[in-house]
Amino acid sequence: MRYLIIALAFSASAMADKAIDSPSLERQQELHNMLAHDCGSCHGLTLKGGLGPSLLPKALAGKSDQFLVHTILEGRKGTAMPPWKPFITEQEALWIVQKLLK
Amino acid sequence: MFKLSLLSLLFCLNAHAELRATGDLGVVIERAKGSALIINTSKQKTLAKIEALGDLSHASVVFSRDQRYAFVFGRDGGLSKIDLLQDKVAKRIIQAGNSIGGAISQDGQLIAVSNYTPGGVKIFSAETLELIADIPAQYGDNQLSKVVGLVDAPGQRFVFSLFDANEVWIVDVKKPTTPVIQKFKNIGKQPYDALLTPDGRYYIAGLFGERGLALLDLWNPETGVKRILPDYGKDDEKLPVYKMPHLEGWAVAGDFMLIPAIGQHEVLVIDTRQWTLVKRIPVIGQPVFVMARPDGRQIWVNFAFPDNQNLQIIDAKDFKIVKSLIPGKAVLHMEFTPRGEQVWVSVRDDNQVIIYDTENHAELKRLSAEKPSGIFFSSRAHKTGL
């Protein structure tokens, strides 16, 4: 139980501080490729939008990390956005969100 | 003076030595770099690389009917006219902010482009790329819809679907500056792509937002858009879709048509006499392209992420899978040579185009390409709806 609380506290602070562990370099490369080509097949290679909306910082401004991570992992019902959680972890989704916001 | 004319004579001779026909050429899109390769399917080699074509993350190509020019439609609204004889861009414009595809008119004089932003279709002169008509995809309260599934149809018409408005429009461009528009409303939720049968008669739009497909008989447009396969898969859980299927390449064996099921690991066989579903062929993943060899005997299928390393081949004789191949990482597109003895396959993450013998499925050759996506051969020039 104590471990769980510690873990929760850790993940909460990670969200807050944006001081998350980065994925390994190799995994980062895979995620980059996924972002450009798989996300890019709907959102555009330059992420300025296609069938799906733009993912450029301006378009994402005002949306919380939590909301964006949730959207990536769970998808959006009623739209073409599928859930990506079979392929990426929450931590990786947060890493992607921070990339997108930069 | 003499030296100069000798030089120009040499130049002429040289130019003659490089005479090039275009009937066996094609274009391979390199999506990440915004470039395209001009290839020769008889020699199985790359002839040239054309650069600076913009964002080609979703690109398609049509050909002029003399097969000299390839028109490349880029994601960023770029429309580039490539001269296949001279390995160069003859003309290039940015015509919109975000674009999805295009078509060339029956008479070869007009290029139509379907746009997401601003939603609509623009029509250009194929010769000069000058704007001739602008058709905003207006609906509801002055909104603009994304336009998908744009094809050319007989009678100097274009047909397309409005993703956000659930409509299909036929545009007659016999008088190109004053297009005549016929609208069909409530055709089904979120049409995501469409195809035209090779005879130019039926326009079929796939629906993302609900079951089935929307069918328009262009011989009898007054009968309106009908829903076909309305109950298809209604008891199955729809799987998440990681890449939208493309409806292109009408696969026919006798009276049957094969199309990708959306959100299912299936290829659907439709009897085109009654427009009923006759078979669901289980495949390895969610199909993206379901393309018939030109003689209709084989149907090649590629798949969405995460199954996109695979290819499966269906025999039209009994609609069974006869072969499964694993070409490599991220198989994006296939294109058959005009009479179908070869198929060229783009393998994006391996940076390869692989050429297969369609008879024995053996690999014939590999060509290097940077993140290749769409492959388009000039034989498309003479096909309606491609």
Tab-separated table of C-alpha atoms in Angstrom:
chain	number	residue	atom	x	y	z
A	1	MET	CA	0.000	0.000	0.000
A	2	ARG	CA	2.755	2.396	0.958
A	3	TYR	CA	4.494	1.618	-2.311
A	4	LEU	CA	1.338	2.430	-4.187
A	5	ILE	CA	1.075	5.800	-2.484
A	6	ILE	CA	4.690	6.534	-3.240
A	7	ALA	CA	4.160	5.527	-6.815
A	8	LEU	CA	1.069	7.692	-7.073
A	9	ALA	CA	2.844	10.623	-5.519
A	10	PHE	CA	5.700	10.098	-7.912
A	11	SER	CA	3.506	9.970	-10.961
A	12	ALA	CA	1.536	13.004	-9.819
A	13	SER	CA	4.695	14.992	-9.346
A	14	ALA	CA	6.030	13.733	-12.639
A	15	MET	CA	2.933	15.086	-14.353
A	16	ALA	CA	3.309	18.371	-12.539
A	17	ASP	CA	7.020	18.876	-13.005
A	18	LYS	CA	7.173	17.390	-16.481
A	19	ALA	CA	10.327	15.696	-15.209
A	20	ILE	CA	9.474	12.313	-16.615
A	21	ASP	CA	11.892	9.568	-17.471
A	22	SER	CA	12.504	9.707	-21.181
A	23	PRO	CA	12.130	6.511	-23.155
A	24	SER	CA	15.350	4.882	-24.356
A	25	LEU	CA	16.964	6.473	-27.388
A	26	GLU	CA	15.951	3.563	-29.544
A	27	ARG	CA	12.370	3.783	-28.367
A	28	GLN	CA	12.401	7.552	-28.909
A	29	GLN	CA	13.309	6.890	-32.511
A	30	GLU	CA	10.405	4.470	-32.861
A	31	LEU	CA	8.037	6.968	-31.276
A	32	HIS	CA	9.298	9.696	-33.582
A	33	ASN	CA	8.682	7.477	-36.571
A	34	MET	CA	5.237	6.586	-35.269
A	35	LEU	CA	4.385	10.249	-34.742
A	36	ALA	CA	5.518	11.268	-38.214
A	37	HIS	CA	4.049	8.393	-40.161
A	38	ASP	CA	1.265	6.699	-38.238
A	39	CYS	CA	-0.147	9.745	-36.428
A	40	GLY	CA	0.874	11.647	-39.561
A	41	SER	CA	-1.361	9.565	-41.797
A	42	CYS	CA	-4.334	11.480	-40.350
A	43	HIS	CA	-2.728	14.541	-38.747
A	44	GLY	CA	-0.224	15.207	-41.542
A	45	LEU	CA	3.496	14.531	-41.636
A	46	THR	CA	4.130	18.045	-40.368
A	47	LEU	CA	1.228	17.574	-37.930
A	48	LYS	CA	-0.635	20.582	-39.244
A	49	GLY	CA	-3.744	18.472	-39.708
A	50	GLY	CA	-5.481	16.277	-42.248
A	51	LEU	CA	-8.527	14.158	-41.609
A	52	GLY	CA	-7.606	14.704	-37.959
A	53	PRO	CA	-6.951	18.151	-36.443
A	54	SER	CA	-3.639	19.984	-36.269
A	55	LEU	CA	-1.277	18.877	-33.478
A	56	LEU	CA	0.914	21.964	-33.626
A	57	PRO	CA	1.565	23.769	-30.304
A	58	LYS	CA	-0.845	26.570	-31.203
A	59	ALA	CA	-3.690	24.108	-31.794
A	60	LEU	CA	-2.986	22.240	-28.556
A	61	ALA	CA	-2.600	25.344	-26.395
A	62	GLY	CA	-4.905	25.352	-23.375
A	63	LYS	CA	-5.410	21.592	-23.367
A	64	SER	CA	-4.021	19.836	-20.314
A	65	ASP	CA	-1.315	17.185	-20.510
A	66	GLN	CA	-3.710	14.808	-18.840
A	67	PHE	CA	-6.398	15.371	-21.473
A	68	LEU	CA	-3.911	14.904	-24.307
A	69	VAL	CA	-2.387	11.767	-22.780
A	70	HIS	CA	-5.885	10.386	-22.278
A	71	THR	CA	-6.796	11.164	-25.902
A	72	ILE	CA	-3.711	9.355	-27.188
A	73	LEU	CA	-4.200	6.308	-24.990
A	74	GLU	CA	-7.978	5.968	-25.160
A	75	GLY	CA	-8.876	7.632	-28.451
A	76	ARG	CA	-11.918	9.864	-28.911
A	77	LYS	CA	-15.303	8.277	-29.267
A	78	GLY	CA	-17.338	9.476	-32.219
A	79	THR	CA	-14.238	10.532	-34.130
A	80	ALA	CA	-11.643	8.647	-36.185
A	81	MET	CA	-9.081	8.838	-33.336
A	82	PRO	CA	-8.262	5.294	-32.182
A	83	PRO	CA	-6.821	4.273	-28.796
A	84	TRP	CA	-3.044	3.805	-28.930
A	85	LYS	CA	-2.636	2.142	-25.537
A	86	PRO	CA	-1.948	-1.304	-27.028
A	87	PHE	CA	1.248	0.167	-28.466
A	88	ILE	CA	2.466	2.868	-26.107
A	89	THR	CA	2.655	3.353	-22.354
A	90	GLU	CA	1.297	6.305	-20.407
A	91	GLN	CA	4.804	7.546	-19.855
A	92	GLU	CA	5.521	7.408	-23.582
A	93	ALA	CA	2.264	9.224	-24.328
A	94	LEU	CA	3.310	11.983	-21.907
A	95	TRP	CA	6.690	12.157	-23.610
A	96	ILE	CA	4.923	12.559	-26.980
A	97	VAL	CA	2.646	15.267	-25.563
A	98	GLN	CA	5.640	17.226	-24.315
A	99	LYS	CA	7.296	16.872	-27.733
A	100	LEU	CA	4.151	18.180	-29.374
A	101	LEU	CA	3.898	21.179	-27.080
A	102	LYS	CA	7.485	22.292	-27.692
B	1	MET	CA	31.165	29.810	-84.745
B	2	PHE	CA	31.998	26.457	-86.232
B	3	LYS	CA	32.916	25.146	-82.810
B	4	LEU	CA	29.636	26.368	-81.449
B	5	SER	CA	27.539	24.628	-84.094
B	6	LEU	CA	29.565	21.462	-83.639
B	7	LEU	CA	28.760	21.652	-79.977
B	8	SER	CA	25.079	22.112	-80.603
B	9	LEU	CA	25.160	19.250	-83.093
B	10	LEU	CA	26.714	17.039	-80.435
B	11	PHE	CA	24.061	18.176	-78.037
B	12	CYS	CA	21.355	17.257	-80.527
B	13	LEU	CA	22.822	13.820	-81.103
B	14	ASN	CA	23.011	13.298	-77.413
B	15	ALA	CA	19.421	14.361	-76.954
B	16	HIS	CA	18.388	11.876	-79.609
B	17	ALA	CA	20.228	9.079	-77.885
B	18	GLU	CA	18.070	9.701	-74.845
B	19	LEU	CA	14.696	9.688	-76.539
B	20	ARG	CA	12.201	8.434	-74.006
B	21	ALA	CA	8.707	7.045	-74.315
B	22	THR	CA	6.409	7.396	-71.331
B	23	GLY	CA	3.960	4.477	-71.571
B	24	ASP	CA	5.986	2.298	-69.220
B	25	LEU	CA	6.971	4.979	-66.735
B	26	GLY	CA	5.706	5.696	-63.282
B	27	VAL	CA	6.159	7.852	-60.218
B	28	VAL	CA	7.079	6.703	-56.707
B	29	ILE	CA	6.324	9.197	-53.946
B	30	GLU	CA	8.974	9.651	-51.252
B	31	ARG	CA	6.717	10.932	-48.521
B	32	ALA	CA	9.182	12.132	-45.903
B	33	LYS	CA	11.418	14.179	-48.198
B	34	GLY	CA	8.764	15.585	-50.482
B	35	SER	CA	10.364	14.058	-53.550
B	36	ALA	CA	9.308	11.640	-56.259
B	37	LEU	CA	11.188	9.088	-58.329
B	38	ILE	CA	10.491	8.612	-62.008
B	39	ILE	CA	10.811	4.901	-62.731
B	40	ASN	CA	10.648	2.629	-65.768
B	41	THR	CA	8.701	-0.598	-65.325
B	42	SER	CA	10.209	-2.365	-68.365
B	43	LYS	CA	13.782	-1.709	-67.288
B	44	GLN	CA	12.872	-1.906	-63.616
B	45	LYS	CA	14.988	1.061	-62.744
B	46	THR	CA	14.922	4.563	-61.357
B	47	LEU	CA	15.432	7.255	-63.987
B	48	ALA	CA	15.349	10.440	-61.959
B	49	LYS	CA	14.498	12.047	-58.664
B	50	ILE	CA	12.328	15.153	-58.597
B	51	GLU	CA	12.684	17.232	-55.447
B	52	ALA	CA	10.996	20.100	-53.639
B	53	LEU	CA	7.423	18.915	-54.121
B	54	GLY	CA	6.342	19.997	-50.625
B	55	ASP	CA	4.584	17.877	-48.005
B	56	LEU	CA	3.804	14.552	-49.657
B	57	SER	CA	2.655	12.758	-46.505
B	58	HIS	CA	-0.573	12.030	-48.327
B	59	ALA	CA	-0.006	12.250	-52.040
B	60	SER	CA	-1.638	10.977	-55.168
B	61	VAL	CA	-0.888	11.274	-58.844
B	62	VAL	CA	-2.829	11.425	-62.112
B	63	PHE	CA	-1.400	11.469	-65.631
B	64	SER	CA	-2.070	13.580	-68.694
B	65	ARG	CA	-3.561	11.538	-71.490
B	66	ASP	CA	-0.432	11.903	-73.614
B	67	GLN	CA	1.325	10.324	-70.602
B	68	ARG	CA	3.941	13.028	-70.640
B	69	TYR	CA	2.977	14.750	-67.419
B	70	ALA	CA	2.329	13.522	-63.898
B	71	PHE	CA	0.218	15.762	-61.662
B	72	VAL	CA	1.148	15.306	-58.016
B	73	PHE	CA	-1.335	16.336	-55.328
B	74	GLY	CA	0.412	17.021	-52.010
B	75	ARG	CA	-0.905	17.275	-48.468
B	76	ASP	CA	0.084	20.940	-48.232
B	77	GLY	CA	-2.173	21.961	-51.112
B	78	GLY	CA	0.697	21.779	-53.580
B	79	LEU	CA	-0.129	20.808	-57.162
B	80	SER	CA	2.975	19.935	-59.170
B	81	LYS	CA	3.107	19.092	-62.857
B	82	ILE	CA	6.109	16.873	-63.549
B	83	ASP	CA	7.467	16.479	-67.071
B	84	LEU	CA	8.377	12.795	-67.396
B	85	LEU	CA	10.344	13.491	-70.575
B	86	GLN	CA	12.596	16.101	-69.075
B	87	ASP	CA	12.820	14.984	-65.438
B	88	LYS	CA	11.692	18.322	-64.120
B	89	VAL	CA	8.820	20.219	-62.588
B	90	ALA	CA	7.044	21.977	-65.443
B	91	LYS	CA	4.803	23.990	-63.130
B	92	ARG	CA	3.929	24.074	-59.461
B	93	ILE	CA	1.338	25.964	-57.446
B	94	ILE	CA	0.047	25.969	-53.875
B	95	GLN	CA	-3.707	25.938	-54.324
B	96	ALA	CA	-5.008	25.314	-50.787
B	97	GLY	CA	-3.874	24.827	-47.198
B	98	ASN	CA	-4.531	21.132	-46.845
B	99	SER	CA	-5.329	18.769	-49.656
B	100	ILE	CA	-6.154	15.098	-50.125
B	101	GLY	CA	-6.242	14.136	-53.793
B	102	GLY	CA	-7.271	14.911	-57.312
B	103	ALA	CA	-8.507	13.766	-60.679
B	104	ILE	CA	-8.165	14.588	-64.359
B	105	SER	CA	-11.225	15.197	-66.514
B	106	GLN	CA	-12.471	12.868	-69.230
B	107	ASP	CA	-11.102	15.146	-71.959
B	108	GLY	CA	-7.785	15.600	-70.150
B	109	GLN	CA	-8.141	19.380	-70.070
B	110	LEU	CA	-9.016	19.911	-66.404
B	111	ILE	CA	-7.431	18.981	-63.093
B	112	ALA	CA	-9.698	18.865	-60.037
B	113	VAL	CA	-8.277	18.890	-56.504
B	114	SER	CA	-10.141	17.933	-53.336
B	115	ASN	CA	-9.248	19.984	-50.298
B	116	TYR	CA	-9.656	19.736	-46.543
B	117	THR	CA	-8.756	23.379	-45.908
B	118	PRO	CA	-10.559	25.298	-47.216
B	119	GLY	CA	-13.004	22.438	-47.739
B	120	GLY	CA	-13.978	22.143	-51.382
B	121	VAL	CA	-12.859	21.358	-54.906
B	122	LYS	CA	-10.818	23.585	-57.176
B	123	ILE	CA	-10.563	23.093	-60.896
B	124	PHE	CA	-7.500	24.043	-62.894
B	125	SER	CA	-6.370	24.052	-66.490
B	126	ALA	CA	-4.233	20.951	-67.003
B	127	GLU	CA	-2.045	22.937	-69.339
B	128	THR	CA	-1.337	26.074	-67.331
B	129	LEU	CA	-2.597	25.170	-63.812
B	130	GLU	CA	-4.604	28.379	-63.864
B	131	LEU	CA	-7.671	28.342	-61.619
B	132	ILE	CA	-10.857	27.882	-63.639
B	133	ALA	CA	-13.497	27.184	-60.988
B	134	ASP	CA	-13.701	27.139	-57.196
B	135	ILE	CA	-16.393	24.967	-55.612
B	136	PRO	CA	-16.553	25.435	-51.819
B	137	ALA	CA	-18.068	22.396	-50.085
B	138	GLN	CA	-20.596	24.494	-48.246
B	139	TYR	CA	-23.180	22.949	-45.940
B	140	GLY	CA	-25.265	23.686	-42.867
B	141	ASP	CA	-24.628	27.061	-41.318
B	142	ASN	CA	-22.023	28.296	-43.808
B	143	GLN	CA	-19.583	25.565	-42.857
B	144	LEU	CA	-17.091	23.982	-45.212
B	145	SER	CA	-16.664	20.227	-45.344
B	146	LYS	CA	-13.511	18.255	-46.010
B	147	VAL	CA	-13.778	16.667	-49.444
B	148	VAL	CA	-12.803	13.038	-50.105
B	149	GLY	CA	-13.233	10.388	-52.790
B	150	LEU	CA	-12.892	12.706	-55.791
B	151	VAL	CA	-13.045	10.873	-59.133
B	152	ASP	CA	-13.548	11.747	-62.780
B	153	ALA	CA	-16.628	10.277	-64.447
B	154	PRO	CA	-17.855	9.999	-68.036
B	155	GLY	CA	-19.756	12.997	-69.359
B	156	GLN	CA	-16.993	15.407	-68.306
B	157	ARG	CA	-18.026	15.160	-64.687
B	158	PHE	CA	-16.350	14.930	-61.304
B	159	VAL	CA	-17.904	13.157	-58.330
B	160	PHE	CA	-16.867	13.567	-54.695
B	161	SER	CA	-18.003	13.141	-51.095
B	162	LEU	CA	-18.254	15.607	-48.211
B	163	PHE	CA	-16.811	13.965	-45.071
B	164	ASP	CA	-18.390	16.398	-42.599
B	165	ALA	CA	-21.653	17.022	-44.450
B	166	ASN	CA	-22.594	13.432	-45.375
B	167	GLU	CA	-23.192	14.404	-48.999
B	168	VAL	CA	-22.146	13.304	-52.489
B	169	TRP	CA	-21.883	15.895	-55.251
B	170	ILE	CA	-21.742	15.446	-59.014
B	171	VAL	CA	-20.196	18.375	-60.837
B	172	ASP	CA	-20.649	18.720	-64.581
B	173	VAL	CA	-17.779	20.745	-66.048
B	174	LYS	CA	-18.709	20.753	-69.724
B	175	LYS	CA	-18.673	24.521	-69.282
B	176	PRO	CA	-15.799	24.644	-66.817
B	177	THR	CA	-16.200	28.253	-65.736
B	178	THR	CA	-19.830	27.598	-64.755
B	179	PRO	CA	-19.928	24.123	-63.209
B	180	VAL	CA	-23.347	22.556	-62.690
B	181	ILE	CA	-23.644	20.882	-59.276
B	182	GLN	CA	-26.054	18.128	-58.296
B	183	LYS	CA	-26.124	17.357	-54.542
B	184	PHE	CA	-27.179	14.189	-52.755
B	185	LYS	CA	-27.784	14.660	-49.038
B	186	ASN	CA	-27.893	12.292	-46.053
B	187	ILE	CA	-25.939	9.620	-47.868
B	188	GLY	CA	-24.578	8.197	-44.574
B	189	LYS	CA	-22.245	9.385	-41.846
B	190	GLN	CA	-18.659	10.391	-42.610
B	191	PRO	CA	-17.892	9.117	-46.109
B	192	TYR	CA	-14.099	8.632	-45.930
B	193	ASP	CA	-13.196	7.590	-49.478
B	194	ALA	CA	-14.887	6.383	-52.639
B	195	LEU	CA	-14.317	4.530	-55.868
B	196	LEU	CA	-15.758	4.518	-59.358
B	197	THR	CA	-16.284	1.244	-61.188
B	198	PRO	CA	-14.113	0.958	-64.323
B	199	ASP	CA	-17.145	1.353	-66.580
B	200	GLY	CA	-17.782	4.707	-64.923
B	201	ARG	CA	-21.260	3.708	-63.815
B	202	TYR	CA	-21.231	3.251	-60.038
B	203	TYR	CA	-19.774	5.611	-57.461
B	204	ILE	CA	-19.384	3.916	-54.087
B	205	ALA	CA	-18.425	5.756	-50.904
B	206	GLY	CA	-17.257	3.968	-47.767
B	207	LEU	CA	-18.735	5.223	-44.498
B	208	PHE	CA	-16.726	5.663	-41.332
B	209	GLY	CA	-19.539	6.867	-39.080
B	210	GLU	CA	-21.979	4.039	-39.729
B	211	ARG	CA	-22.383	0.639	-41.325
B	212	GLY	CA	-22.384	-0.025	-45.022
B	213	LEU	CA	-21.529	1.896	-48.154
B	214	ALA	CA	-23.283	4.580	-50.195
B	215	LEU	CA	-23.976	3.685	-53.833
B	216	LEU	CA	-24.785	6.133	-56.618
B	217	ASP	CA	-25.716	4.858	-60.078
B	218	LEU	CA	-24.446	7.529	-62.469
B	219	TRP	CA	-26.587	6.085	-65.243
B	220	ASN	CA	-29.645	6.769	-63.093
B	221	PRO	CA	-28.703	9.575	-60.722
B	222	GLU	CA	-32.387	10.479	-60.273
B	223	THR	CA	-32.820	7.301	-58.228
B	224	GLY	CA	-30.536	8.825	-55.605
B	225	VAL	CA	-27.914	7.372	-53.288
B	226	LYS	CA	-28.713	3.948	-51.865
B	227	ARG	CA	-27.231	2.242	-48.851
B	228	ILE	CA	-25.655	-1.125	-49.483
B	229	LEU	CA	-24.605	-3.707	-46.883
B	230	PRO	CA	-26.428	-1.751	-44.150
B	231	ASP	CA	-26.226	-4.628	-41.703
B	232	TYR	CA	-22.710	-5.660	-42.416
B	233	GLY	CA	-20.833	-6.541	-39.220
B	234	LYS	CA	-23.486	-5.130	-36.943
B	235	ASP	CA	-22.965	-7.874	-34.391
B	236	ASP	CA	-19.184	-7.584	-34.424
B	237	GLU	CA	-17.143	-5.254	-32.341
B	238	LYS	CA	-15.619	-2.594	-34.561
B	239	LEU	CA	-11.880	-2.522	-34.009
B	240	PRO	CA	-9.972	0.731	-33.675
B	241	VAL	CA	-8.850	1.975	-37.098
B	242	TYR	CA	-5.186	3.001	-37.220
B	243	LYS	CA	-5.245	3.847	-40.889
B	244	MET	CA	-8.219	4.640	-43.059
B	245	PRO	CA	-8.751	2.111	-45.851
B	246	HIS	CA	-8.518	3.337	-49.416
B	247	LEU	CA	-11.217	2.479	-51.870
B	248	GLU	CA	-9.379	2.210	-55.114
B	249	GLY	CA	-8.828	-0.596	-57.489
B	250	TRP	CA	-12.111	-2.228	-58.166
B	251	ALA	CA	-11.422	-5.901	-57.807
B	252	VAL	CA	-13.677	-7.832	-60.116
B	253	ALA	CA	-14.123	-11.488	-60.896
B	254	GLY	CA	-17.193	-11.867	-63.031
B	255	ASP	CA	-19.883	-10.002	-61.140
B	256	PHE	CA	-18.033	-9.729	-57.852
B	257	MET	CA	-16.337	-6.799	-56.219
B	258	LEU	CA	-13.872	-6.915	-53.329
B	259	ILE	CA	-13.467	-4.096	-50.840
B	260	PRO	CA	-11.723	-3.581	-47.489
B	261	ALA	CA	-13.954	-3.884	-44.411
B	262	ILE	CA	-13.444	-0.948	-42.077
B	263	GLY	CA	-12.619	-1.839	-38.478
B	264	GLN	CA	-12.566	-5.578	-39.258
B	265	HIS	CA	-9.931	-8.085	-40.312
B	266	GLU	CA	-11.872	-8.894	-43.461
B	267	VAL	CA	-12.152	-8.358	-47.170
B	268	LEU	CA	-15.745	-8.218	-48.356
B	269	VAL	CA	-17.018	-9.842	-51.539
B	270	ILE	CA	-20.065	-8.113	-52.998
B	271	ASP	CA	-22.316	-9.450	-55.737
B	272	THR	CA	-22.753	-6.398	-57.956
B	273	ARG	CA	-25.990	-7.665	-59.544
B	274	GLN	CA	-27.934	-7.341	-56.286
B	275	TRP	CA	-25.356	-5.401	-54.253
B	276	THR	CA	-25.395	-8.042	-51.565
B	277	LEU	CA	-22.588	-9.385	-49.419
B	278	VAL	CA	-21.712	-12.902	-50.510
B	279	LYS	CA	-18.528	-13.602	-48.583
B	280	ARG	CA	-16.328	-12.233	-45.828
B	281	ILE	CA	-12.721	-13.329	-46.330
B	282	PRO	CA	-10.767	-13.361	-43.050
B	283	VAL	CA	-7.366	-11.696	-43.436
B	284	ILE	CA	-4.412	-11.000	-41.176
B	285	GLY	CA	-5.239	-7.390	-40.285
B	286	GLN	CA	-7.377	-4.412	-41.274
B	287	PRO	CA	-7.052	-4.081	-45.039
B	288	VAL	CA	-6.023	-0.722	-46.498
B	289	PHE	CA	-5.716	-1.366	-50.237
B	290	VAL	CA	-7.561	-4.247	-51.903
B	291	MET	CA	-6.293	-4.184	-55.470
B	292	ALA	CA	-7.037	-6.482	-58.366
B	293	ARG	CA	-4.413	-7.488	-60.860
B	294	PRO	CA	-5.512	-6.004	-64.212
B	295	ASP	CA	-6.873	-9.382	-65.383
B	296	GLY	CA	-8.895	-9.683	-62.151
B	297	ARG	CA	-7.527	-13.099	-61.254
B	298	GLN	CA	-5.587	-12.068	-58.147
B	299	ILE	CA	-6.402	-9.578	-55.453
B	300	TRP	CA	-3.511	-8.178	-53.412
B	301	VAL	CA	-4.211	-6.784	-49.962
B	302	ASN	CA	-2.070	-4.697	-47.612
B	303	PHE	CA	-2.838	-3.744	-44.015
B	304	ALA	CA	-3.036	-0.995	-41.438
B	305	PHE	CA	-0.692	-0.582	-38.495
B	306	PRO	CA	0.210	-2.781	-36.579
B	307	ASP	CA	-0.072	-5.496	-39.262
B	308	ASN	CA	1.468	-3.445	-42.035
B	309	GLN	CA	4.455	-5.705	-42.639
B	310	ASN	CA	2.179	-8.171	-44.455
B	311	LEU	CA	0.676	-8.715	-47.876
B	312	GLN	CA	-1.935	-11.320	-48.695
B	313	ILE	CA	-3.033	-12.542	-52.091
B	314	ILE	CA	-6.564	-13.751	-52.799
B	315	ASP	CA	-7.383	-15.977	-55.771
B	316	ALA	CA	-10.530	-14.764	-57.537
B	317	LYS	CA	-11.360	-18.315	-58.548
B	318	ASP	CA	-12.592	-19.261	-55.091
B	319	PHE	CA	-11.907	-16.137	-52.993
B	320	LYS	CA	-9.327	-17.945	-50.869
B	321	ILE	CA	-5.965	-16.642	-49.728
B	322	VAL	CA	-3.307	-18.360	-51.798
B	323	LYS	CA	-0.230	-16.636	-50.467
B	324	SER	CA	0.961	-14.484	-47.559
B	325	LEU	CA	4.123	-12.426	-47.870
B	326	ILE	CA	6.095	-10.334	-45.389
B	327	PRO	CA	7.799	-7.724	-47.581
B	328	GLY	CA	9.079	-5.635	-44.643
B	329	LYS	CA	8.289	-2.753	-42.316
B	330	ALA	CA	5.278	-0.655	-43.305
B	331	VAL	CA	3.969	-1.863	-46.656
B	332	LEU	CA	2.065	1.177	-47.907
B	333	HIS	CA	0.998	0.721	-51.505
B	334	MET	CA	0.995	-1.569	-54.543
B	335	GLU	CA	0.784	-0.891	-58.244
B	336	PHE	CA	0.461	-3.422	-61.062
B	337	THR	CA	2.167	-3.074	-64.421
B	338	PRO	CA	-0.380	-2.431	-67.195
B	339	ARG	CA	-0.996	-6.115	-67.943
B	340	GLY	CA	-0.213	-7.326	-64.464
B	341	GLU	CA	2.875	-9.540	-64.721
B	342	GLN	CA	4.595	-7.478	-62.009
B	343	VAL	CA	3.486	-5.651	-58.935
B	344	TRP	CA	5.545	-2.912	-57.317
B	345	VAL	CA	5.257	-2.649	-53.549
B	346	SER	CA	6.434	0.253	-51.374
B	347	VAL	CA	7.951	-0.669	-48.009
B	348	ARG	CA	8.228	2.623	-46.175
B	349	ASP	CA	10.398	1.876	-43.151
B	350	ASP	CA	12.801	-0.353	-45.080
B	351	ASN	CA	13.270	2.369	-47.712
B	352	GLN	CA	12.615	-0.111	-50.486
B	353	VAL	CA	10.375	-0.678	-53.454
B	354	ILE	CA	10.069	-4.410	-54.064
B	355	ILE	CA	9.027	-5.792	-57.448
B	356	TYR	CA	7.231	-9.143	-57.423
B	357	ASP	CA	6.348	-11.567	-60.183
B	358	THR	CA	2.590	-11.948	-59.722
B	359	GLU	CA	2.508	-15.440	-61.220
B	360	ASN	CA	4.810	-17.162	-58.718
B	361	HIS	CA	4.998	-14.363	-56.091
B	362	ALA	CA	8.803	-14.362	-56.344
B	363	GLU	CA	10.750	-11.214	-55.603
B	364	LEU	CA	12.318	-9.922	-58.823
B	365	LYS	CA	14.155	-6.828	-57.758
B	366	ARG	CA	14.506	-4.119	-55.131
B	367	LEU	CA	14.958	-0.405	-55.714
B	368	SER	CA	16.038	2.068	-53.065
B	369	ALA	CA	13.626	4.861	-52.225
B	370	GLU	CA	13.417	7.139	-49.203
B	371	LYS	CA	10.268	6.353	-47.219
B	372	PRO	CA	8.318	5.370	-50.341
B	373	SER	CA	4.525	5.590	-50.241
B	374	GLY	CA	2.278	5.809	-53.312
B	375	ILE	CA	3.326	4.188	-56.595
B	376	PHE	CA	1.552	5.353	-59.760
B	377	PHE	CA	2.140	4.107	-63.302
B	378	SER	CA	1.405	6.163	-66.400
B	379	SER	CA	-1.041	3.516	-67.635
B	380	ARG	CA	-3.515	5.189	-65.243
B	381	ALA	CA	-3.758	7.956	-67.854
B	382	HIS	CA	-6.319	5.980	-69.819
B	383	LYS	CA	-8.436	4.678	-66.974
B	384	THR	CA	-11.618	6.374	-65.826
B	385	GLY	CA	-11.804	7.055	-62.113
B	386	LEU	CA	-8.090	6.684	-61.344
